[in-house]
PDB file of C-alpha atoms in Angstrom:
ATOM      1  CA  LYS A   1      52.440  13.044 -23.138  1.00 45.00           C
ATOM      2  CA  ASP A   2      52.319   9.566 -21.626  1.00 50.00           C
ATOM      3  CA  LEU A   3      49.218   7.561 -22.485  1.00 48.00           C
ATOM      4  CA  GLY A   4      47.382   5.756 -19.748  1.00 54.00           C
ATOM      5  CA  LEU A   5      45.079   2.746 -20.062  1.00 53.00           C
ATOM      6  CA  SER A   6      42.010   4.997 -20.124  1.00 51.00           C
ATOM      7  CA  ASP A   7      43.472   6.970 -23.043  1.00 53.00           C
ATOM      8  CA  ILE A   8      44.108   3.793 -25.019  1.00 50.00           C
ATOM      9  CA  VAL A   9      40.608   2.454 -24.315  1.00 49.00           C
ATOM     10  CA  SER A  10      39.087   5.803 -25.325  1.00 53.00           C
ATOM     11  CA  ALA A  11      41.075   5.794 -28.553  1.00 52.00           C
ATOM     12  CA  PHE A  12      39.759   2.355 -29.467  1.00 52.00           C
ATOM     13  CA  ALA A  13      36.240   3.116 -28.311  1.00 51.00           C
ATOM     14  CA  GLY A  14      36.040   6.361 -30.238  1.00 50.00           C
ATOM     15  CA  ASP A  15      33.689   9.192 -29.407  1.00 47.00           C
ATOM     16  CA  GLN A  16      30.632   7.525 -27.936  1.00 46.00           C
ATOM     17  CA  GLU A  17      28.771  10.767 -27.344  1.00 46.00           C
ATOM     18  CA  SER A  18      26.060  11.992 -29.683  1.00 44.00           C
ATOM     19  CA  THR A  19      25.896   8.694 -31.533  1.00 56.00           C
ATOM     20  CA  THR A  20      22.146   9.193 -32.013  1.00 75.00           C
ATOM     21  CA  VAL A  21      20.997  12.348 -33.751  1.00 83.00           C
ATOM     22  CA  THR A  22      17.354  13.339 -33.279  1.00 83.00           C
ATOM     23  CA  GLY A  23      15.140  16.208 -34.318  1.00 90.00           C
ATOM     24  CA  GLU A  24      15.194  18.007 -37.640  1.00 93.00           C
ATOM     25  CA  ARG A  25      18.400  17.058 -39.419  1.00 96.00           C
ATOM     26  CA  ILE A  26      20.198  16.134 -42.611  1.00 97.00           C
ATOM     27  CA  ALA A  27      21.240  12.548 -43.376  1.00 97.00           C
ATOM     28  CA  LEU A  28      24.726  12.083 -44.834  1.00 97.00           C
ATOM     29  CA  VAL A  29      24.838   8.712 -46.586  1.00 97.00           C
ATOM     30  CA  TYR A  30      28.157   7.276 -47.773  1.00 97.00           C
ATOM     31  CA  LEU A  31      28.263   4.939 -50.770  1.00 96.00           C
ATOM     32  CA  SER A  32      31.830   3.735 -51.245  1.00 94.00           C
ATOM     33  CA  GLY A  33      33.549   0.890 -53.071  1.00 90.00           C
ATOM     34  CA  SER A  34      32.361  -1.700 -55.550  1.00 89.00           C
ATOM     35  CA  ILE A  35      28.580  -2.059 -55.769  1.00 93.00           C
ATOM     36  CA  VAL A  36      27.390  -5.559 -54.912  1.00 91.00           C
ATOM     37  CA  ASP A  37      24.032  -7.177 -54.289  1.00 91.00           C
ATOM     38  CA  GLY A  38      23.324  -8.670 -50.882  1.00 90.00           C
ATOM     39  CA  THR A  39      21.894  -8.127 -47.415  1.00 90.00           C
ATOM     40  CA  THR A  40      24.995  -8.037 -45.194  1.00 88.00           C
ATOM     41  CA  PRO A  41      27.431  -5.106 -45.024  1.00 87.00           C
ATOM     42  CA  LYS A  42      30.871  -5.848 -46.457  1.00 82.00           C
ATOM     43  CA  PRO A  43      33.867  -3.598 -45.698  1.00 80.00           C
ATOM     44  CA  GLY A  44      35.071  -1.864 -48.838  1.00 80.00           C
ATOM     45  CA  ASN A  45      31.852  -2.538 -50.767  1.00 89.00           C
ATOM     46  CA  ALA A  46      28.538  -0.754 -51.253  1.00 92.00           C
ATOM     47  CA  VAL A  47      25.934  -3.446 -50.584  1.00 94.00           C
ATOM     48  CA  SER A  48      22.446  -2.921 -51.985  1.00 95.00           C
ATOM     49  CA  GLY A  49      20.294  -4.304 -49.138  1.00 96.00           C
ATOM     50  CA  PRO A  50      21.521  -2.128 -46.240  1.00 96.00           C
ATOM     51  CA  PHE A  51      21.652   0.935 -48.501  1.00 97.00           C
ATOM     52  CA  VAL A  52      18.074   0.475 -49.741  1.00 97.00           C
ATOM     53  CA  ASP A  53      16.803  -0.039 -46.177  1.00 97.00           C
ATOM     54  CA  ALA A  54      18.608   3.099 -44.987  1.00 97.00           C
ATOM     55  CA  MET A  55      17.250   5.226 -47.830  1.00 97.00           C
ATOM     56  CA  ARG A  56      13.718   3.998 -47.183  1.00 97.00           C
ATOM     57  CA  GLY A  57      14.055   4.871 -43.514  1.00 96.00           C
ATOM     58  CA  PHE A  58      15.366   8.369 -44.227  1.00 97.00           C
ATOM     59  CA  ALA A  59      12.642   8.936 -46.823  1.00 97.00           C
ATOM     60  CA  ARG A  60       9.937   8.074 -44.285  1.00 96.00           C
ATOM     61  CA  ASP A  61      11.468   9.975 -41.357  1.00 96.00           C
ATOM     62  CA  GLU A  62       9.768  13.367 -41.301  1.00 95.00           C
ATOM     63  CA  ASP A  63      12.592  14.839 -39.203  1.00 96.00           C
ATOM     64  CA  VAL A  64      15.131  14.067 -41.944  1.00 97.00           C
ATOM     65  CA  LYS A  65      14.628  17.124 -44.108  1.00 97.00           C
ATOM     66  CA  ALA A  66      17.239  16.346 -46.772  1.00 97.00           C
ATOM     67  CA  ILE A  67      19.723  13.643 -47.749  1.00 98.00           C
ATOM     68  CA  VAL A  68      23.297  14.117 -48.966  1.00 98.00           C
ATOM     69  CA  LEU A  69      24.608  11.085 -50.831  1.00 98.00           C
ATOM     70  CA  ARG A  70      28.426  10.982 -50.925  1.00 97.00           C
ATOM     71  CA  ILE A  71      29.559   8.645 -53.714  1.00 97.00           C
ATOM     72  CA  ASN A  72      32.981   7.145 -54.345  1.00 95.00           C
ATOM     73  CA  SER A  73      32.434   4.112 -56.540  1.00 93.00           C
ATOM     74  CA  PRO A  74      33.580   2.727 -59.908  1.00 91.00           C
ATOM     75  CA  GLY A  75      30.325   0.750 -60.190  1.00 92.00           C
ATOM     76  CA  GLY A  76      29.568  -2.938 -59.972  1.00 90.00           C
ATOM     77  CA  SER A  77      26.484  -5.137 -60.080  1.00 91.00           C
ATOM     78  CA  ALA A  78      23.824  -3.979 -62.545  1.00 92.00           C
ATOM     79  CA  LEU A  79      21.022  -5.463 -60.438  1.00 92.00           C
ATOM     80  CA  ALA A  80      22.273  -3.828 -57.239  1.00 94.00           C
ATOM     81  CA  SER A  81      22.767  -0.477 -58.970  1.00 95.00           C
ATOM     82  CA  ASP A  82      19.191  -0.491 -60.240  1.00 96.00           C
ATOM     83  CA  ARG A  83      17.803  -1.355 -56.805  1.00 97.00           C
ATOM     84  CA  MET A  84      19.797   1.471 -55.256  1.00 98.00           C
ATOM     85  CA  TRP A  85      18.755   3.922 -57.993  1.00 98.00           C
ATOM     86  CA  HIS A  86      15.089   3.171 -57.231  1.00 97.00           C
ATOM     87  CA  ALA A  87      15.683   3.798 -53.514  1.00 98.00           C
ATOM     88  CA  VAL A  88      17.319   7.166 -54.219  1.00 98.00           C
ATOM     89  CA  ARG A  89      14.610   8.131 -56.714  1.00 97.00           C
ATOM     90  CA  ARG A  90      11.826   7.304 -54.241  1.00 97.00           C
ATOM     91  CA  ALA A  91      13.533   9.340 -51.514  1.00 97.00           C
ATOM     92  CA  ALA A  92      13.953  12.279 -53.916  1.00 97.00           C
ATOM     93  CA  ALA A  93      10.198  12.272 -54.468  1.00 96.00           C
ATOM     94  CA  HIS A  94       9.736  13.213 -50.782  1.00 95.00           C
ATOM     95  CA  LYS A  95      12.688  15.509 -49.996  1.00 97.00           C
ATOM     96  CA  PRO A  96      15.868  16.980 -51.492  1.00 98.00           C
ATOM     97  CA  VAL A  97      18.561  14.388 -52.238  1.00 98.00           C
ATOM     98  CA  ILE A  98      21.912  15.949 -53.108  1.00 98.00           C
ATOM     99  CA  ALA A  99      24.529  13.658 -54.660  1.00 98.00           C
ATOM    100  CA  SER A 100      28.129  14.625 -53.921  1.00 98.00           C
ATOM    101  CA  ILE A 101      30.728  12.862 -56.070  1.00 97.00           C
ATOM    102  CA  GLY A 102      34.161  12.378 -54.565  1.00 95.00           C
ATOM    103  CA  ASP A 103      36.997  10.959 -56.657  1.00 93.00           C
ATOM    104  CA  VAL A 104      34.791   8.815 -58.855  1.00 94.00           C
ATOM    105  CA  ALA A 105      31.150   8.005 -59.575  1.00 95.00           C
ATOM    106  CA  ALA A 106      31.448   5.898 -62.697  1.00 93.00           C
ATOM    107  CA  SER A 107      29.036   3.421 -64.257  1.00 93.00           C
ATOM    108  CA  GLY A 108      26.977   2.058 -61.349  1.00 94.00           C
ATOM    109  CA  GLY A 109      28.143   4.908 -59.130  1.00 96.00           C
ATOM    110  CA  TYR A 110      26.862   7.464 -61.624  1.00 97.00           C
ATOM    111  CA  TYR A 111      23.758   5.335 -62.295  1.00 97.00           C
ATOM    112  CA  ILE A 112      22.762   5.754 -58.638  1.00 98.00           C
ATOM    113  CA  ALA A 113      23.676   9.458 -58.550  1.00 98.00           C
ATOM    114  CA  CYS A 114      21.139  10.080 -61.319  1.00 97.00           C
ATOM    115  CA  GLY A 115      18.329   9.326 -58.895  1.00 97.00           C
ATOM    116  CA  ALA A 116      19.232  12.427 -56.870  1.00 97.00           C
ATOM    117  CA  THR A 117      17.696  15.887 -57.104  1.00 97.00           C
ATOM    118  CA  VAL A 118      21.040  17.603 -57.743  1.00 98.00           C
ATOM    119  CA  ILE A 119      24.539  16.305 -58.525  1.00 98.00           C
ATOM    120  CA  TYR A 120      27.716  18.000 -57.285  1.00 98.00           C
ATOM    121  CA  ALA A 121      31.215  16.974 -58.380  1.00 97.00           C
ATOM    122  CA  HIS A 122      34.767  18.255 -58.146  1.00 97.00           C
ATOM    123  CA  GLU A 123      36.329  19.494 -61.380  1.00 96.00           C
ATOM    124  CA  THR A 124      38.684  16.504 -61.303  1.00 94.00           C
ATOM    125  CA  SER A 125      36.114  13.889 -60.310  1.00 96.00           C
ATOM    126  CA  VAL A 126      35.571  10.982 -62.707  1.00 94.00           C
ATOM    127  CA  VAL A 127      31.945  10.746 -63.870  1.00 96.00           C
ATOM    128  CA  GLY A 128      30.032   8.946 -66.578  1.00 95.00           C
ATOM    129  CA  SER A 129      31.266   5.612 -67.878  1.00 93.00           C
ATOM    130  CA  ILE A 130      27.688   4.973 -68.976  1.00 95.00           C
ATOM    131  CA  GLY A 131      28.217   1.457 -70.226  1.00 93.00           C
ATOM    132  CA  VAL A 132      27.832  -2.226 -69.437  1.00 92.00           C
ATOM    133  CA  VAL A 133      30.277  -5.121 -69.310  1.00 86.00           C
ATOM    134  CA  GLY A 134      29.609  -8.819 -68.978  1.00 82.00           C
ATOM    135  CA  GLY A 135      30.565 -12.303 -70.022  1.00 78.00           C
ATOM    136  CA  LYS A 136      32.985 -14.794 -68.546  1.00 77.00           C
ATOM    137  CA  VAL A 137      36.640 -15.791 -68.449  1.00 74.00           C
ATOM    138  CA  SER A 138      37.334 -18.884 -70.548  1.00 77.00           C
ATOM    139  CA  PHE A 139      40.351 -20.838 -69.276  1.00 75.00           C
ATOM    140  CA  GLY A 140      39.769 -24.120 -71.108  1.00 74.00           C
ATOM    141  CA  GLY A 141      42.982 -23.815 -73.097  1.00 77.00           C
ATOM    142  CA  LEU A 142      45.041 -23.271 -69.948  1.00 75.00           C
ATOM    143  CA  ALA A 143      43.334 -26.203 -68.219  1.00 73.00           C
ATOM    144  CA  GLU A 144      44.157 -28.449 -71.169  1.00 73.00           C
ATOM    145  CA  GLU A 145      47.793 -27.336 -71.092  1.00 79.00           C
ATOM    146  CA  ILE A 146      48.181 -28.394 -67.460  1.00 81.00           C
ATOM    147  CA  GLY A 147      46.324 -31.673 -67.933  1.00 81.00           C
ATOM    148  CA  VAL A 148      42.945 -30.796 -66.438  1.00 77.00           C
ATOM    149  CA  ASN A 149      39.971 -32.309 -68.264  1.00 76.00           C
ATOM    150  CA  ALA A 150      36.384 -31.332 -67.537  1.00 74.00           C
ATOM    151  CA  VAL A 151      33.148 -33.030 -68.560  1.00 73.00           C
ATOM    152  CA  THR A 152      29.936 -30.998 -68.363  1.00 72.00           C
ATOM    153  CA  LEU A 153      26.457 -32.495 -68.249  1.00 72.00           C
ATOM    154  CA  ARG A 154      23.875 -29.953 -69.292  1.00 71.00           C
ATOM    155  CA  HIS A 155      20.152 -29.686 -69.804  1.00 71.00           C
ATOM    156  CA  GLY A 156      19.283 -27.066 -72.394  1.00 70.00           C
ATOM    157  CA  PRO A 157      21.490 -24.967 -74.699  1.00 69.00           C
ATOM    158  CA  TYR A 158      22.129 -22.206 -72.159  1.00 67.00           C
ATOM    159  CA  SER A 159      22.457 -24.175 -68.924  1.00 67.00           C
ATOM    160  CA  ASP A 160      26.269 -24.151 -68.963  1.00 70.00           C
ATOM    161  CA  TRP A 161      26.910 -20.717 -70.424  1.00 69.00           C
ATOM    162  CA  THR A 162      28.879 -19.705 -67.293  1.00 73.00           C
ATOM    163  CA  ASN A 163      31.162 -22.738 -67.603  1.00 75.00           C
ATOM    164  CA  GLY A 164      34.708 -21.371 -67.730  1.00 74.00           C
ATOM    165  CA  PHE A 165      36.133 -24.479 -69.417  1.00 73.00           C
ATOM    166  CA  VAL A 166      34.475 -23.718 -72.756  1.00 78.00           C
ATOM    167  CA  PRO A 167      33.961 -20.481 -74.742  1.00 80.00           C
ATOM    168  CA  PHE A 168      30.530 -19.199 -75.720  1.00 81.00           C
ATOM    169  CA  ASP A 169      28.874 -20.871 -78.683  1.00 81.00           C
ATOM    170  CA  GLU A 170      26.987 -18.658 -81.140  1.00 85.00           C
ATOM    171  CA  ALA A 171      23.605 -19.025 -79.420  1.00 84.00           C
ATOM    172  CA  GLN A 172      25.067 -18.236 -76.002  1.00 81.00           C
ATOM    173  CA  ARG A 173      26.996 -15.257 -77.359  1.00 86.00           C
ATOM    174  CA  ALA A 174      23.806 -13.859 -78.910  1.00 88.00           C
ATOM    175  CA  SER A 175      21.933 -14.361 -75.641  1.00 85.00           C
ATOM    176  CA  ILE A 176      24.520 -12.568 -73.501  1.00 86.00           C
ATOM    177  CA  GLN A 177      24.726  -9.767 -76.062  1.00 89.00           C
ATOM    178  CA  GLY A 178      20.967  -9.337 -75.759  1.00 91.00           C
ATOM    179  CA  LEU A 179      21.276  -9.047 -71.977  1.00 89.00           C
ATOM    180  CA  LEU A 180      24.056  -6.483 -72.321  1.00 92.00           C
ATOM    181  CA  ASN A 181      22.016  -4.432 -74.779  1.00 94.00           C
ATOM    182  CA  SER A 182      18.878  -4.405 -72.618  1.00 94.00           C
ATOM    183  CA  THR A 183      20.895  -3.438 -69.522  1.00 94.00           C
ATOM    184  CA  TYR A 184      22.619  -0.619 -71.419  1.00 95.00           C
ATOM    185  CA  TRP A 185      19.348   0.830 -72.680  1.00 96.00           C
ATOM    186  CA  ARG A 186      17.880   0.658 -69.178  1.00 96.00           C
ATOM    187  CA  PHE A 187      20.958   2.560 -67.967  1.00 96.00           C
ATOM    188  CA  LEU A 188      20.300   5.205 -70.640  1.00 97.00           C
ATOM    189  CA  ARG A 189      16.676   5.513 -69.499  1.00 97.00           C
ATOM    190  CA  ARG A 190      17.713   5.990 -65.868  1.00 97.00           C
ATOM    191  CA  VAL A 191      20.144   8.763 -66.804  1.00 97.00           C
ATOM    192  CA  ALA A 192      17.658  10.373 -69.203  1.00 97.00           C
ATOM    193  CA  VAL A 193      14.971  10.541 -66.507  1.00 96.00           C
ATOM    194  CA  GLY A 194      17.316  11.860 -63.845  1.00 95.00           C
ATOM    195  CA  ARG A 195      19.069  14.430 -66.038  1.00 96.00           C
ATOM    196  CA  ASP A 196      16.012  15.488 -68.080  1.00 95.00           C
ATOM    197  CA  MET A 197      17.663  14.428 -71.339  1.00 96.00           C
ATOM    198  CA  THR A 198      16.663  12.255 -74.255  1.00 96.00           C
ATOM    199  CA  GLN A 199      18.031   8.719 -74.465  1.00 96.00           C
ATOM    200  CA  ARG A 200      19.698   9.627 -77.762  1.00 96.00           C
ATOM    201  CA  ALA A 201      21.525  12.530 -76.102  1.00 97.00           C
ATOM    202  CA  VAL A 202      22.685  10.278 -73.255  1.00 97.00           C
ATOM    203  CA  HIS A 203      23.847   7.646 -75.733  1.00 97.00           C
ATOM    204  CA  GLU A 204      25.944  10.228 -77.581  1.00 96.00           C
ATOM    205  CA  ILE A 205      27.973  10.954 -74.422  1.00 96.00           C
ATOM    206  CA  GLY A 206      27.678   7.421 -73.061  1.00 94.00           C
ATOM    207  CA  GLN A 207      29.057   4.248 -74.672  1.00 93.00           C
ATOM    208  CA  GLY A 208      31.441   3.743 -71.773  1.00 92.00           C
ATOM    209  CA  ARG A 209      33.187   7.108 -72.019  1.00 94.00           C
ATOM    210  CA  VAL A 210      34.508   8.709 -68.829  1.00 94.00           C
ATOM    211  CA  TRP A 211      34.519  12.439 -68.193  1.00 95.00           C
ATOM    212  CA  SER A 212      36.033  14.803 -65.680  1.00 95.00           C
ATOM    213  CA  GLY A 213      33.656  16.622 -63.369  1.00 96.00           C
ATOM    214  CA  ALA A 214      34.299  19.835 -65.313  1.00 97.00           C
ATOM    215  CA  ALA A 215      33.466  18.153 -68.639  1.00 97.00           C
ATOM    216  CA  GLY A 216      30.467  16.445 -67.049  1.00 97.00           C
ATOM    217  CA  HIS A 217      29.222  19.843 -65.935  1.00 98.00           C
ATOM    218  CA  ARG A 218      29.319  21.099 -69.519  1.00 97.00           C
ATOM    219  CA  LEU A 219      27.539  17.954 -70.733  1.00 97.00           C
ATOM    220  CA  ASN A 220      24.735  18.177 -68.122  1.00 97.00           C
ATOM    221  CA  LEU A 221      25.948  15.059 -66.282  1.00 97.00           C
ATOM    222  CA  VAL A 222      26.668  17.299 -63.275  1.00 98.00           C
ATOM    223  CA  ASP A 223      24.644  20.263 -61.956  1.00 97.00           C
ATOM    224  CA  GLU A 224      27.221  22.075 -59.835  1.00 98.00           C
ATOM    225  CA  LEU A 225      30.975  21.990 -59.271  1.00 98.00           C
ATOM    226  CA  GLY A 226      31.864  21.706 -55.594  1.00 97.00           C
ATOM    227  CA  GLY A 227      32.726  19.401 -52.726  1.00 96.00           C
ATOM    228  CA  LEU A 228      30.900  17.780 -49.850  1.00 97.00           C
ATOM    229  CA  ASP A 229      30.628  21.023 -47.868  1.00 96.00           C
ATOM    230  CA  ASP A 230      28.929  22.661 -50.843  1.00 97.00           C
ATOM    231  CA  ALA A 231      26.496  19.760 -51.144  1.00 97.00           C
ATOM    232  CA  ILE A 232      25.632  19.955 -47.438  1.00 97.00           C
ATOM    233  CA  ALA A 233      25.140  23.716 -47.732  1.00 97.00           C
ATOM    234  CA  ARG A 234      22.797  23.147 -50.699  1.00 97.00           C
ATOM    235  CA  ALA A 235      20.838  20.503 -48.766  1.00 97.00           C
ATOM    236  CA  THR A 236      20.567  22.885 -45.791  1.00 97.00           C
ATOM    237  CA  ALA A 237      19.229  25.668 -48.003  1.00 97.00           C
ATOM    238  CA  ASP A 238      16.801  23.435 -49.897  1.00 96.00           C
ATOM    239  CA  ALA A 239      15.479  22.034 -46.610  1.00 96.00           C
ATOM    240  CA  GLU A 240      15.141  25.592 -45.222  1.00 95.00           C
ATOM    241  CA  LEU A 241      17.158  24.747 -42.122  1.00 95.00           C
ATOM    242  CA  GLU A 242      19.712  26.738 -40.156  1.00 92.00           C
ATOM    243  CA  ASP A 243      22.838  24.949 -38.905  1.00 90.00           C
ATOM    244  CA  PRO A 244      21.180  21.487 -38.783  1.00 93.00           C
ATOM    245  CA  GLU A 245      22.533  18.369 -37.134  1.00 94.00           C
ATOM    246  CA  VAL A 246      23.933  15.761 -39.538  1.00 95.00           C
ATOM    247  CA  GLU A 247      23.247  12.049 -39.125  1.00 95.00           C
ATOM    248  CA  VAL A 248      25.915   9.897 -40.762  1.00 96.00           C
ATOM    249  CA  TRP A 249      25.142   6.505 -42.300  1.00 95.00           C
ATOM    250  CA  PRO A 250      26.557   3.954 -41.906  1.00 92.00           C
ATOM    251  CA  ARG A 251      27.299   4.977 -38.331  1.00 81.00           C
ATOM    252  CA  PRO A 252      31.010   4.503 -37.697  1.00 68.00           C
ATOM    253  CA  ARG A 253      31.569   1.597 -35.334  1.00 57.00           C
ATOM    254  CA  SER A 254      34.676   1.778 -33.206  1.00 51.00           C
ATOM    255  CA  VAL A 255      37.152  -1.103 -33.028  1.00 50.00           C
ATOM    256  CA  LEU A 256      36.117  -1.784 -29.437  1.00 52.00           C
ATOM    257  CA  GLU A 257      32.435  -1.841 -30.362  1.00 48.00           C
ATOM    258  CA  SER A 258      33.090  -4.282 -33.198  1.00 47.00           C
ATOM    259  CA  ILE A 259      35.151  -6.614 -31.019  1.00 52.00           C
ATOM    260  CA  SER A 260      32.617  -6.491 -28.177  1.00 50.00           C
ATOM    261  CA  ALA A 261      29.710  -7.201 -30.511  1.00 46.00           C
ATOM    262  CA  ALA A 262      31.549 -10.082 -32.147  1.00 46.00           C
ATOM    263  CA  MET A 263      32.495 -11.605 -28.784  1.00 53.00           C
ATOM    264  CA  GLY A 264      28.869 -11.235 -27.727  1.00 52.00           C
ATOM    265  CA  GLY A 265      27.735 -13.482 -30.577  1.00 53.00           C
ATOM    266  CA  ASP A 266      26.620 -10.803 -33.018  1.00 53.00           C
ATOM    267  CA  GLN A 267      26.915 -12.770 -36.284  1.00 54.00           C
ATOM    268  CA  GLU A 268      26.884  -9.629 -38.419  1.00 54.00           C
ATOM    269  CA  ALA A 269      29.729  -8.133 -36.382  1.00 51.00           C
ATOM    270  CA  GLN A 270      31.659 -11.395 -36.577  1.00 51.00           C
ATOM    271  CA  ALA A 271      31.224 -11.484 -40.350  1.00 55.00           C
ATOM    272  CA  GLN A 272      32.341  -7.861 -40.623  1.00 54.00           C
ATOM    273  CA  LEU A 273      35.461  -8.492 -38.552  1.00 50.00           C
ATOM    274  CA  GLU A 274      36.384 -11.577 -40.571  1.00 54.00           C
ATOM    275  CA  SER A 275      35.731  -9.697 -43.793  1.00 53.00           C
ATOM    276  CA  ALA A 276      37.806  -6.747 -42.581  1.00 52.00           C
ATOM    277  CA  GLN A 277      40.715  -9.048 -41.698  1.00 54.00           C
ATOM    278  CA  GLY A 278      40.570 -10.601 -45.160  1.00 53.00           C
ATOM    279  CA  ALA A 279      40.306  -7.164 -46.753  1.00 53.00           C
ATOM    280  CA  LEU A 280      43.423  -5.968 -44.914  1.00 53.00           C
ATOM    281  CA  ARG A 281      45.437  -8.928 -46.178  1.00 58.00           C
ATOM    282  CA  TRP A 282      44.043  -8.502 -49.696  1.00 48.00           C
ATOM    283  CA  ASN A 283      44.746  -4.761 -49.739  1.00 58.00           C
ATOM    284  CA  ALA A 284      48.306  -5.315 -48.537  1.00 61.00           C
ATOM    285  CA  LEU A 285      48.891  -7.649 -51.483  1.00 55.00           C
ATOM    286  CA  LEU A 286      47.274  -5.274 -53.967  1.00 54.00           C
ATOM    287  CA  GLN A 287      49.417  -2.359 -52.829  1.00 61.00           C
ATOM    288  CA  GLU A 288      52.494  -4.355 -53.739  1.00 62.00           C
ATOM    289  CA  LEU A 289      51.117  -4.861 -57.253  1.00 57.00           C
ATOM    290  CA  GLY A 290      50.508  -1.162 -57.966  1.00 61.00           C
ATOM    291  CA  PRO A 291      48.152  -0.445 -60.922  1.00 58.00           C
ATOM    292  CA  VAL A 292      47.735  -4.185 -61.535  1.00 54.00           C
ATOM    293  CA  GLY A 293      46.508  -4.504 -57.967  1.00 55.00           C
ATOM    294  CA  ASP A 294      44.042  -1.646 -58.507  1.00 58.00           C
ATOM    295  CA  ALA A 295      42.627  -3.512 -61.495  1.00 54.00           C
ATOM    296  CA  ALA A 296      42.423  -6.771 -59.534  1.00 54.00           C
ATOM    297  CA  ASN A 297      40.491  -4.969 -56.809  1.00 57.00           C
ATOM    298  CA  GLN A 298      37.650  -4.432 -59.281  1.00 57.00           C
ATOM    299  CA  LEU A 299      37.280  -8.138 -60.086  1.00 55.00           C
ATOM    300  CA  PRO A 300      34.561  -8.745 -57.460  1.00 53.00           C
ATOM    301  CA  SER A 301      32.333  -6.100 -59.049  1.00 52.00           C
ATOM    302  CA  LEU A 302      32.879  -7.629 -62.496  1.00 52.00           C
ATOM    303  CA  LEU A 303      32.157 -11.184 -61.399  1.00 52.00           C
ATOM    304  CA  GLU A 304      28.852 -10.860 -59.568  1.00 51.00           C
ATOM    305  CA  HIS A 305      26.373 -13.734 -59.791  1.00 53.00           C
ATOM    306  CA  GLU A 306      24.311 -12.163 -62.586  1.00 59.00           C
ATOM    307  CA  HIS A 307      27.491 -11.690 -64.684  1.00 70.00           C
ATOM    308  CA  ILE A 308      26.293  -8.302 -65.937  1.00 79.00           C
ATOM    309  CA  ALA A 309      27.988  -5.246 -64.475  1.00 85.00           C
ATOM    310  CA  VAL A 310      27.736  -1.490 -64.826  1.00 84.00           C
ATOM    311  CA  ALA A 311      31.349  -0.984 -63.842  1.00 81.00           C
ATOM    312  CA  MET A 312      34.337   0.894 -65.195  1.00 76.00           C
ATOM    313  CA  PRO A 313      36.369  -2.021 -66.664  1.00 67.00           C
ATOM    314  CA  TYR A 314      39.713  -0.291 -66.287  1.00 65.00           C
ATOM    315  CA  VAL A 315      41.712   1.738 -63.768  1.00 64.00           C
ATOM    316  CA  LEU A 316      42.654   5.369 -64.324  1.00 65.00           C
ATOM    317  CA  VAL A 317      46.119   6.398 -63.110  1.00 63.00           C
ATOM    318  CA  VAL A 318      46.642  10.166 -62.851  1.00 60.00           C
ATOM    319  CA  GLU A 319      50.279  11.295 -62.769  1.00 65.00           C
TER     320      GLU A 319
END
């Protein structure tokens, strides 16, 4: 079949009908990519601000009878993960929130899932990784080798602890270890509350270990084995609805919509387009690198401003 101009425009514009769902419904919320703190959506990342706002809105909307949270994330910022956990937990106090784990909900991804009423996962999903990473990369030796000298002026013993030209001294190392410990024990508390377990029991299966969905089911990290359709069916039953409409968040924006908004001066749309262009170039490079590229793709989540992350610090390759 030959394509006319109208067909091409329609393909770019996408389906513009039924973009707004009203009445009694279920909200399907996607949380995908590295978890980062911020207020502006970033392609390929799960940003805390927009997610928290969306969850608050769905929690308050009396016509949204249940929420399905679809998670595909290896984790990321500890601060962002905690903010998002609180948003899920508050929503679950008002209505059913069903977490559906796709390929992976590890560290921060699992942290957030624990705020839900029920957790579904595939048998082969990756769950757990209840652990914390943090610190910095010290490249002072490399800098010295290539003739780069750095002089740091500091005020206080901890003011330059993020300086990559020098390693941690003993006081700084003790301080960062204290932050890691407190973040880990907070993570244990969040899981213990959500899974109705003791912190000791969570610690025994935590410590950074990853589990399959099937193993997680045996260990009480997962309630039910199943996919997204099963989670939606559970949300429908818990909400006592029959064949409800489903509102998807974030609402997919067509290419044409994004371009039009950006040309119209929408700064958020412009930022998203620029970020998407950069992401495409970055992803093309990472694909050439294979597993090394997959590991490099996690660097943003491990180098957030607070330097403490609940993120899986490695990449799993299944063959």
